[in-house]
mmCIF file of C-alpha atoms in Angstrom:
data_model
loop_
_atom_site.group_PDB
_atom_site.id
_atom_site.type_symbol
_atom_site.label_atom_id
_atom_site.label_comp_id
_atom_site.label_asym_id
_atom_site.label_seq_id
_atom_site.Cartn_x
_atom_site.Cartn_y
_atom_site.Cartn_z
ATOM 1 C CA UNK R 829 -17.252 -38.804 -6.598
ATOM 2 C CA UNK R 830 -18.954 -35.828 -6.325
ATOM 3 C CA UNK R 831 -20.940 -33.443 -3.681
ATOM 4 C CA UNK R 832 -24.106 -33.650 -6.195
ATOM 5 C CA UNK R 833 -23.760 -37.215 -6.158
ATOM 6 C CA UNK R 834 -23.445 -37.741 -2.679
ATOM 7 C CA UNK R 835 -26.031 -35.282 -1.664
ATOM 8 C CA UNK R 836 -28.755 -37.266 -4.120
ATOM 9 C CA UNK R 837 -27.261 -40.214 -2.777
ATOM 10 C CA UNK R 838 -28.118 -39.650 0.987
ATOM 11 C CA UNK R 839 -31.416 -38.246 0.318
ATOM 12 C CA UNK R 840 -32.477 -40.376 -1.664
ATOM 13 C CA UNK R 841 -31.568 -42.928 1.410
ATOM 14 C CA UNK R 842 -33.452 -40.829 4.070
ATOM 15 C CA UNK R 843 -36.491 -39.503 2.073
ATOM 16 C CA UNK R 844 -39.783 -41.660 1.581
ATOM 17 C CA UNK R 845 -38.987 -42.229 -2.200
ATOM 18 C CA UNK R 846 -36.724 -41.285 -4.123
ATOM 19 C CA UNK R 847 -39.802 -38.572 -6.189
ATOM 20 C CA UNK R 848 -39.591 -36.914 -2.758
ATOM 21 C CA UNK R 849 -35.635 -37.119 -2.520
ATOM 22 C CA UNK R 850 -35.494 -35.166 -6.468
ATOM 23 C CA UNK R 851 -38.214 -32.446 -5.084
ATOM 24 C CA UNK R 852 -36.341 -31.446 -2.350
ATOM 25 C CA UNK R 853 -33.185 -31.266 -4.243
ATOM 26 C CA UNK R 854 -35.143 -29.668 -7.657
ATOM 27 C CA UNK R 855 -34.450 -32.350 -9.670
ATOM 28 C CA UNK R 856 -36.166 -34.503 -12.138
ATOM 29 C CA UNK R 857 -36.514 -38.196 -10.842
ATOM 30 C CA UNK R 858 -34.287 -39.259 -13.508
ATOM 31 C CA UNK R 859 -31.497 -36.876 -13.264
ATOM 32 C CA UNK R 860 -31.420 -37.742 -9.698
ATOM 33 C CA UNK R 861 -31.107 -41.731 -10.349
ATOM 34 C CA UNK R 862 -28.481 -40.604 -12.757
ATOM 35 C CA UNK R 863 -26.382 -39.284 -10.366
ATOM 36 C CA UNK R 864 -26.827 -42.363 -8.114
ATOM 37 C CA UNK R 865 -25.931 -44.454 -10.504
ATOM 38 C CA UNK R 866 -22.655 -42.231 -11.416
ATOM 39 C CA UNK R 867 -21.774 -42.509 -7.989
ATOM 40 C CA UNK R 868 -21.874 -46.542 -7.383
ATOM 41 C CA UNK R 869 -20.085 -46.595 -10.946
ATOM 42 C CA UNK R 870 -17.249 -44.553 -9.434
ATOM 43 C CA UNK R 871 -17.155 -46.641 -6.052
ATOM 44 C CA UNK R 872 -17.680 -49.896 -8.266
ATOM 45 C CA UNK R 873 -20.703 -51.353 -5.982
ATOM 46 C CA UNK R 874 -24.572 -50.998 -5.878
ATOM 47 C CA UNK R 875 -25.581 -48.260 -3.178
ATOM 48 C CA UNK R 876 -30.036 -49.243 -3.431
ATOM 49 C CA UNK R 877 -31.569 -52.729 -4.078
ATOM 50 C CA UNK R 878 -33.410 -51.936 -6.711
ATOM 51 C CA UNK R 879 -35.086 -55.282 -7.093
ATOM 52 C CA UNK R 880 -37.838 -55.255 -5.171
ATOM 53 C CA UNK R 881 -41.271 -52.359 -5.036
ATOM 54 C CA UNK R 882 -38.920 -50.121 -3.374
ATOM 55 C CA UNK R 883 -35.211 -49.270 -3.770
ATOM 56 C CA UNK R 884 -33.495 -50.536 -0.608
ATOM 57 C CA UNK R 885 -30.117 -49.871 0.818
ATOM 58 C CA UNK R 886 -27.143 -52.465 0.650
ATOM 59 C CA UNK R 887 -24.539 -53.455 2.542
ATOM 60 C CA UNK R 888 -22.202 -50.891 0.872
ATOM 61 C CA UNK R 889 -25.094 -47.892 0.943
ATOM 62 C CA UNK R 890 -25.370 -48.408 5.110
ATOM 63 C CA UNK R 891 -21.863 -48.009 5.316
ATOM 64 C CA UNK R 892 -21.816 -44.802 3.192
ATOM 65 C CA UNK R 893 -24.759 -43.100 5.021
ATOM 66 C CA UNK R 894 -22.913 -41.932 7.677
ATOM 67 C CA UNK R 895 -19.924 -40.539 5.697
ATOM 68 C CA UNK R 896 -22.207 -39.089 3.344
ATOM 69 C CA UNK R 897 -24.024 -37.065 6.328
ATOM 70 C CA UNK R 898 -20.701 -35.877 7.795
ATOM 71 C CA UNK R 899 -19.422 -34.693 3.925
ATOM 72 C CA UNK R 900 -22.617 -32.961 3.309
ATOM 73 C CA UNK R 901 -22.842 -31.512 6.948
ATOM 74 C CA UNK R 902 -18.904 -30.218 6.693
ATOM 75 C CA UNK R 903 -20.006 -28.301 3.158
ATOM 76 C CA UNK R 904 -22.727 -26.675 4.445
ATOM 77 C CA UNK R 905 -20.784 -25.365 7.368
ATOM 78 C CA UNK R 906 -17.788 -24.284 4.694
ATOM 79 C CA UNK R 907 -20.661 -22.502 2.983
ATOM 80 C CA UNK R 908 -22.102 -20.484 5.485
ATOM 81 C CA UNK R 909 -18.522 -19.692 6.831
ATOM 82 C CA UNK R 910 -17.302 -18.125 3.498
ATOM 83 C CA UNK R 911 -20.970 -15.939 2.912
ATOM 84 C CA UNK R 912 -20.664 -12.580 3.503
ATOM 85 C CA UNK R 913 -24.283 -11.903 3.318
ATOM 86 C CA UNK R 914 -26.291 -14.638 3.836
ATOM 87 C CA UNK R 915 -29.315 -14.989 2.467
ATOM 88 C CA UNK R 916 -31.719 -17.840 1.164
ATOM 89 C CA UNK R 917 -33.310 -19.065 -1.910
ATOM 90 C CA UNK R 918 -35.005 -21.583 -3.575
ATOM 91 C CA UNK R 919 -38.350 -23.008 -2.431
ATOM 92 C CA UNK R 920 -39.011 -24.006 1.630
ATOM 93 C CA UNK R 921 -41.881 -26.594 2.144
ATOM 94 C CA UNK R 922 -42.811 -26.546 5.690
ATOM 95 C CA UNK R 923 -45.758 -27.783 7.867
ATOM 96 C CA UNK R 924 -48.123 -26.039 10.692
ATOM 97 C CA UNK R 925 -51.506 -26.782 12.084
ATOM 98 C CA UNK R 926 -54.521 -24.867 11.444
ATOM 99 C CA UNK R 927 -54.062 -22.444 14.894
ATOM 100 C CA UNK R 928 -51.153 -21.502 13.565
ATOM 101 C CA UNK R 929 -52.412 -21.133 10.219
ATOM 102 C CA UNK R 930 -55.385 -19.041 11.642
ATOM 103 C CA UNK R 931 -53.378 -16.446 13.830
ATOM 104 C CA UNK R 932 -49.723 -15.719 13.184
ATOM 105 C CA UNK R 933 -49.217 -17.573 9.907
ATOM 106 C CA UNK R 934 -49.585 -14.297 7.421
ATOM 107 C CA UNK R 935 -46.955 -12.569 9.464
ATOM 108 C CA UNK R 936 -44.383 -15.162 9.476
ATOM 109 C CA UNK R 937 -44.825 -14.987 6.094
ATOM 110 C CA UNK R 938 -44.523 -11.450 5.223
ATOM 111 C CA UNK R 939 -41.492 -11.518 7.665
ATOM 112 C CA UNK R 940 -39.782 -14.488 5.477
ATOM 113 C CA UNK R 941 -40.793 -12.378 2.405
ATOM 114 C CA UNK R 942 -39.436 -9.472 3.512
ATOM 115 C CA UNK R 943 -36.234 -11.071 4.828
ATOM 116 C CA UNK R 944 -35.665 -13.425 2.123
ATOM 117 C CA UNK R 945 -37.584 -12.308 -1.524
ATOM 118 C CA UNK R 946 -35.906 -15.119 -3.334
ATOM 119 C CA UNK R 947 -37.236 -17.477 -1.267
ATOM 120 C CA UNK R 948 -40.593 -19.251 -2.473
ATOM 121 C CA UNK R 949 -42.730 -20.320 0.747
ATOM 122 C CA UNK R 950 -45.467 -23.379 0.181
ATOM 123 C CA UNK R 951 -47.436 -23.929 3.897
ATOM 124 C CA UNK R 952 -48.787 -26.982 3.916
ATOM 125 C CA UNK R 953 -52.326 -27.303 7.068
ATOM 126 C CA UNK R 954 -52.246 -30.647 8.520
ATOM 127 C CA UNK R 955 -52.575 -31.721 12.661
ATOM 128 C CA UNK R 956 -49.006 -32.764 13.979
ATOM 129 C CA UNK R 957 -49.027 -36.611 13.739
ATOM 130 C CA UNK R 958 -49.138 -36.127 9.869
ATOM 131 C CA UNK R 959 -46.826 -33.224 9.519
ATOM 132 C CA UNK R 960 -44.142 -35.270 12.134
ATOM 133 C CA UNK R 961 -44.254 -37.920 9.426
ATOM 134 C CA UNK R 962 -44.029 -35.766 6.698
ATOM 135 C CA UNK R 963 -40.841 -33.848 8.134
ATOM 136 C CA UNK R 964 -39.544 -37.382 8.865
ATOM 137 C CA UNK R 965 -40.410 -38.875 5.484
ATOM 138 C CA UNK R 966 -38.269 -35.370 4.094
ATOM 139 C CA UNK R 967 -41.427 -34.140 2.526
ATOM 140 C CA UNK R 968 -41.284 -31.258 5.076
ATOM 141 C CA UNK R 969 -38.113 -28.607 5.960
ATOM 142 C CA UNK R 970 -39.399 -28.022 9.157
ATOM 143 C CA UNK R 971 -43.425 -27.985 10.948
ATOM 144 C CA UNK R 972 -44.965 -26.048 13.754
ATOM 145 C CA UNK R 973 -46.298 -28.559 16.215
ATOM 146 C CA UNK R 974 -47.373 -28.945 19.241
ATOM 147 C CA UNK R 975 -45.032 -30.976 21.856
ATOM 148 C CA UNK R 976 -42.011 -32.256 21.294
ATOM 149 C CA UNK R 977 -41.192 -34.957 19.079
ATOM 150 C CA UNK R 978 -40.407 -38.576 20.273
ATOM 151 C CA UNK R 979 -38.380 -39.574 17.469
ATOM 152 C CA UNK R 980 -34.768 -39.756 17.446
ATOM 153 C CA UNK R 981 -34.353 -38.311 13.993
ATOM 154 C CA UNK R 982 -36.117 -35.331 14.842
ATOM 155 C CA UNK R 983 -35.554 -32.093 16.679
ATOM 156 C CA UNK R 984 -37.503 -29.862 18.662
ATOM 157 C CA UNK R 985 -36.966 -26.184 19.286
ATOM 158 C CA UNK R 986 -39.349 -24.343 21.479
ATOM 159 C CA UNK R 987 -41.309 -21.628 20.114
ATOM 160 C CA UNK R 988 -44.226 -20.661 22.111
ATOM 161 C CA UNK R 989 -47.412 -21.851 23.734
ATOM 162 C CA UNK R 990 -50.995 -21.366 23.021
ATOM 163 C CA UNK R 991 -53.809 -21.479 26.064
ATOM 164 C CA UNK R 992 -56.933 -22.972 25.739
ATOM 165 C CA UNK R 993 -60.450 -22.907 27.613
ATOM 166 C CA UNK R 994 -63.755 -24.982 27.988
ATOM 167 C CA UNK R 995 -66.865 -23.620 26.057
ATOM 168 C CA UNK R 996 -70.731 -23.816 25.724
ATOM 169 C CA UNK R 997 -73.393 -22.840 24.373
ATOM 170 C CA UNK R 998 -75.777 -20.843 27.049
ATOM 171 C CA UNK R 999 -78.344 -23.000 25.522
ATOM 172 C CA UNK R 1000 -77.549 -26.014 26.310
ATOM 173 C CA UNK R 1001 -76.237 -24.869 29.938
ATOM 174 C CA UNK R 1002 -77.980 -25.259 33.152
ATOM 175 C CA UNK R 1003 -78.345 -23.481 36.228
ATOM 176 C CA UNK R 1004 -76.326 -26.144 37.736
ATOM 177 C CA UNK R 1005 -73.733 -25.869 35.253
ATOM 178 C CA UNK R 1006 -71.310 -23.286 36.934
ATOM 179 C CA UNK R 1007 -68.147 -24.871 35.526
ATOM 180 C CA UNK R 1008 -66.534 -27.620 33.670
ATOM 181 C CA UNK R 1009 -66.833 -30.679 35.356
ATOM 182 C CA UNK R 1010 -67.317 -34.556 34.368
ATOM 183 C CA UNK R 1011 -71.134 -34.610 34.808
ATOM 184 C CA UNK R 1012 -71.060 -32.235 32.004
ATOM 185 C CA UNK R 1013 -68.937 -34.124 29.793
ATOM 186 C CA UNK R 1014 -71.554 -37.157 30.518
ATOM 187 C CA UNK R 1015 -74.327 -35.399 29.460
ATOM 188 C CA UNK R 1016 -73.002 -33.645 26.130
ATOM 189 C CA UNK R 1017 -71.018 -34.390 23.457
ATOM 190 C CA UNK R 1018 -67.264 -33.457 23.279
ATOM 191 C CA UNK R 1019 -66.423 -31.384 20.458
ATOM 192 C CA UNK R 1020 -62.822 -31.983 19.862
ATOM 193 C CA UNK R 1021 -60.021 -31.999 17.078
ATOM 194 C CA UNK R 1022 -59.473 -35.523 15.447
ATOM 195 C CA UNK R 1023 -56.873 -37.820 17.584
ATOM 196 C CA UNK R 1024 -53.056 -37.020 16.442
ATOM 197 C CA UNK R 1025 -54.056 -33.212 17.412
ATOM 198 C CA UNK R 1026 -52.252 -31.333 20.072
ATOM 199 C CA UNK R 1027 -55.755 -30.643 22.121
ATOM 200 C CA UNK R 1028 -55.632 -34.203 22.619
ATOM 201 C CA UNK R 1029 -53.143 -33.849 25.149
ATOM 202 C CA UNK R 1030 -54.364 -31.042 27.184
ATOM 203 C CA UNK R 1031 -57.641 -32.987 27.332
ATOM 204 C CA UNK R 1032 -56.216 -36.020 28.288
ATOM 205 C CA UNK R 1033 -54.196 -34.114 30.795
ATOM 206 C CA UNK R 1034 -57.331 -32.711 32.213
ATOM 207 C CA UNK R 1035 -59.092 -35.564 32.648
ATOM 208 C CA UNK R 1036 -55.619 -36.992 34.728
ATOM 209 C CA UNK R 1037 -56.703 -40.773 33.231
ATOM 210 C CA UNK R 1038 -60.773 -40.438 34.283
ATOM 211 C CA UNK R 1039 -63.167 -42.021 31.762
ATOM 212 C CA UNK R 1040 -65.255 -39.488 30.144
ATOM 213 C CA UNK R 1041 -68.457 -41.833 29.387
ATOM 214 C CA UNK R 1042 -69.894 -39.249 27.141
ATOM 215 C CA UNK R 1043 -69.394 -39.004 23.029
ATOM 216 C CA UNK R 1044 -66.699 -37.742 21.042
ATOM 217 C CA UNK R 1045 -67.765 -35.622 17.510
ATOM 218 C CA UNK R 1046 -64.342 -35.064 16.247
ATOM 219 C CA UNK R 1047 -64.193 -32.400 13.766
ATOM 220 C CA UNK R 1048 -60.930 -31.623 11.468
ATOM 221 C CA UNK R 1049 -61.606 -27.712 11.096
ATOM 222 C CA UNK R 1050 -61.571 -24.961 13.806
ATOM 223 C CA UNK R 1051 -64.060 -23.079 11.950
ATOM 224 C CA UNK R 1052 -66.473 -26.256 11.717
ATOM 225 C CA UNK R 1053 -65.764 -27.020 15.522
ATOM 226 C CA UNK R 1054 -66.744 -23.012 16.606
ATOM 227 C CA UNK R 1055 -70.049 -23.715 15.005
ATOM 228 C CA UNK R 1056 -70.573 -26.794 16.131
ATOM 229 C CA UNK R 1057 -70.353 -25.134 19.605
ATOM 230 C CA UNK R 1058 -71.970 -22.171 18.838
ATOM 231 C CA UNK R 1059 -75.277 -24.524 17.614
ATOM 232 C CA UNK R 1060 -74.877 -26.422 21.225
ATOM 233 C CA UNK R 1061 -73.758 -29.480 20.261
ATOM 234 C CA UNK R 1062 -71.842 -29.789 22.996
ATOM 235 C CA UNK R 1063 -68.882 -28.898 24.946
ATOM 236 C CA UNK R 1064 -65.510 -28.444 23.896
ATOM 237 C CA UNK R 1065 -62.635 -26.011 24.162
ATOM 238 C CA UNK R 1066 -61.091 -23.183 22.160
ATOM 239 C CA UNK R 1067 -58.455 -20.537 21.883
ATOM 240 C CA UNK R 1068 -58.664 -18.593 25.283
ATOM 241 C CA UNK R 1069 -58.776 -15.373 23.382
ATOM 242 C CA UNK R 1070 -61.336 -16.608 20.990
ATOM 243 C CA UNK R 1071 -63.035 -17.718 23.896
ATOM 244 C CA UNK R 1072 -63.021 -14.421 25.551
ATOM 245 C CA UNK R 1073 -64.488 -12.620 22.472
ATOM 246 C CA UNK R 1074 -66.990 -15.032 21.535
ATOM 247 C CA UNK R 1075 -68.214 -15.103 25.461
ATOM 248 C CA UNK R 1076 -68.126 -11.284 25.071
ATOM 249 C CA UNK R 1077 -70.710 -11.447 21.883
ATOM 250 C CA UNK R 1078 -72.796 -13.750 24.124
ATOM 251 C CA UNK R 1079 -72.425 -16.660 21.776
ATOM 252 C CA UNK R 1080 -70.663 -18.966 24.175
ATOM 253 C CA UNK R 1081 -70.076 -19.323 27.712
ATOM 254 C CA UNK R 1082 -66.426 -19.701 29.184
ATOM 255 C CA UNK R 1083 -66.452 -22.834 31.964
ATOM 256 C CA UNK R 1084 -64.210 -23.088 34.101
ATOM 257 C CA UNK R 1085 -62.809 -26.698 35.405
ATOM 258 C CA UNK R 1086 -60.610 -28.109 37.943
ATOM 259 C CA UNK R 1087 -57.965 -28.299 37.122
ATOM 260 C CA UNK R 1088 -57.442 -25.422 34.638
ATOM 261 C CA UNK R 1089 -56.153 -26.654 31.231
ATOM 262 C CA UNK R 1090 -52.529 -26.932 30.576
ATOM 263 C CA UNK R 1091 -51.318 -24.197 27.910
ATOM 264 C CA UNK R 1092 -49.520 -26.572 24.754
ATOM 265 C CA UNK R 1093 -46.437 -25.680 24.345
ATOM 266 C CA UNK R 1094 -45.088 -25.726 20.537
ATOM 267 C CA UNK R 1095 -42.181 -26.465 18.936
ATOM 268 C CA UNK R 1096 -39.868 -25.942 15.535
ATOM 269 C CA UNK R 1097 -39.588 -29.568 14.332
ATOM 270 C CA UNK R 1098 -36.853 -30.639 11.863
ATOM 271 C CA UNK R 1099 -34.568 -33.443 10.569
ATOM 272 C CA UNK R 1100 -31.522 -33.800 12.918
ATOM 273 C CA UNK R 1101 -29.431 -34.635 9.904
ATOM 274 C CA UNK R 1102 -30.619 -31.251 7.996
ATOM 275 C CA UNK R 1103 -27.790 -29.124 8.297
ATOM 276 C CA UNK R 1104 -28.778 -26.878 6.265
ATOM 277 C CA UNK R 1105 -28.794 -22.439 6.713
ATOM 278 C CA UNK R 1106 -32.517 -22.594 5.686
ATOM 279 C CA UNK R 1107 -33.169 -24.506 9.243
ATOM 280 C CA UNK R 1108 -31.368 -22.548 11.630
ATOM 281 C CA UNK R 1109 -32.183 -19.370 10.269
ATOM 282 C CA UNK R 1110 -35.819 -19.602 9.527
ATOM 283 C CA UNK R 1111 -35.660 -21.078 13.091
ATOM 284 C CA UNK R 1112 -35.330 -17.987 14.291
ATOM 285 C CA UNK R 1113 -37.973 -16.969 12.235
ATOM 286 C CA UNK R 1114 -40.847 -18.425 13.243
ATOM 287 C CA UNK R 1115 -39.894 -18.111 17.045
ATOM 288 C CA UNK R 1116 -39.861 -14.318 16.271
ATOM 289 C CA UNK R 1117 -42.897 -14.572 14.976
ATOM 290 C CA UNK R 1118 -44.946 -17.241 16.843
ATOM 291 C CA UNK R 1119 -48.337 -15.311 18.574
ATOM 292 C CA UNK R 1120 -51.104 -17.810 19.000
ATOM 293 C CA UNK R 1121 -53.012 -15.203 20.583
ATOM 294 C CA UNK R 1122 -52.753 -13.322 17.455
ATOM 295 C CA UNK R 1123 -56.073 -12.293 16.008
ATOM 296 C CA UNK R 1124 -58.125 -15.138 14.784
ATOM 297 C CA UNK R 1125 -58.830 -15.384 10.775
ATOM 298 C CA UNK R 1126 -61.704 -17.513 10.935
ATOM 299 C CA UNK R 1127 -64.377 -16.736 7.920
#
């Protein structure tokens, strides 16, 4: 029995498939079932049920799990203990939404770059309910989402906040129309991020469980959804500080409601069982760098 075999073993277990298990350890597929099948050889049992559309874990594989976790866990500490200079390397997959990506996401990664040069960084854009899943499916090292996660297996580290505020069109405004209120939300359309977004929250917060009867045009892209409101489509709320300037260029107005939006707190999200230096230190990373008030990069 042996580390490799153990560590392909476990996240093989705890990743979506056992492709995604062989990515995040650099493997081929094959090379990873290898050592899988090395290791039940050596504890004379099958570890997966491999008889059905997807490899499950036996009797004998649930029982391992946990051991595995604590091996794996006690080498990484031994590791890190024994570095002198620690540094990292290899490839980092990690998750953030498209504010993120926007504003301060250039100058995380020159900090990373400049901290790390052997490390390769691939961002992957997505809203938070799919990059939750993907850092609990192991497809992810880590995402930048807003809230905190309600999963078990996952853990959140607070990073920052971003503030938002209500917007219109002067257009589509009238004289009547000194602030945000739910008349107005009757009358136009609500320009929002897709559900599963973080903004869903501060607007459901807002409305404090009122029924808006007016329509929802859900868009996927910031850039679509400041056009959208530019045109005077309808109503819906941005970045304060993109607010600000836009108001400031006369293309929108700022409204504002009662009661004033909730900033959205965001969070470092991770694996509880990933013990590894890569977490913790480019933890520290993105908190360092997280400014959602950071210019915006919007074509």
């Amino acid at each position: 029995m042996t580390l490799k075999q153990l560590e392909a073993f476990y996240w093989a277990a705890t990743c979506a498939s056992f492709a995604v298990a062989a990515e995040r350890l650099h493997l081929s597929v094959s090379s990873l079932s290898k050592r899988i099948t090395e290791l039940e050889e050596g504890l004379g049992q099958p570890l997966f049920d491999r008889s059905g559309h997807k490899a499950v874990l036996t009797d004998a594989g649930q029982r391992l799990l946990p051991q595995a976790r604590g091996l794996l866990a006690t080498a990484d500490q031994i590791r890190a203990s024994m570095t002198e200079m620690p540094g990292l390397r290899g490839r980092c997959r990690f998750g953030v939404g498209e504010l993120t990506a926007l504003t301060w996401l250039p100058g995380l990664i020159r900090a990373v770059r400049a901290a790390y040069p052997e490390l390769v960084l691939e961002p992957y854009v997505d809203i938070g309910q799919v990059l939750e899943q993907r850092v609990a499916d192991g497809e992810l090292d880590f995402a930048v989402i807003a809230g905190r996660s309600s999963r078990a297996g996952i853990a959140s580290s607070p990073i920052g906040e971003a503030h938002f505020s209500w917007v219109a069109a002067p257009s589509v405004l009238q004289p009547a129309d000194t602030g945000m209120t739910m008349a107005l939300l009757a009358r136009l359309p609500l320009v929002t991020l897709p559900e599963g977004a973080g903004t869903t929250r501060i607007i459901d917060d807002w409305l404090g469980g009122r029924e808006s009867a007016g329509e929802r045009l859900c868009c996927n892209n910031w850039g679509a959804i400041v056009g959208l409101l530019i045109e005077g489509t309808g109503v819906g709320l941005l970045p304060s500080h993109w607010a600000e300037k836009l108001q400031a260029e006369g293309s929108l107005r700022v409204l504002h409601g009662e009661p004033e939006l909730a900033a959205l707190p965001y969070a470092f999200q991770y694996r509880r069982d990933d013990a590894r230096p890569l977490v913790a230190m480019l933890r520290d990373t993105v908190a360092a760098s997280a400014d959602f008030s950071a210019p915006c990069r919007l074509p």
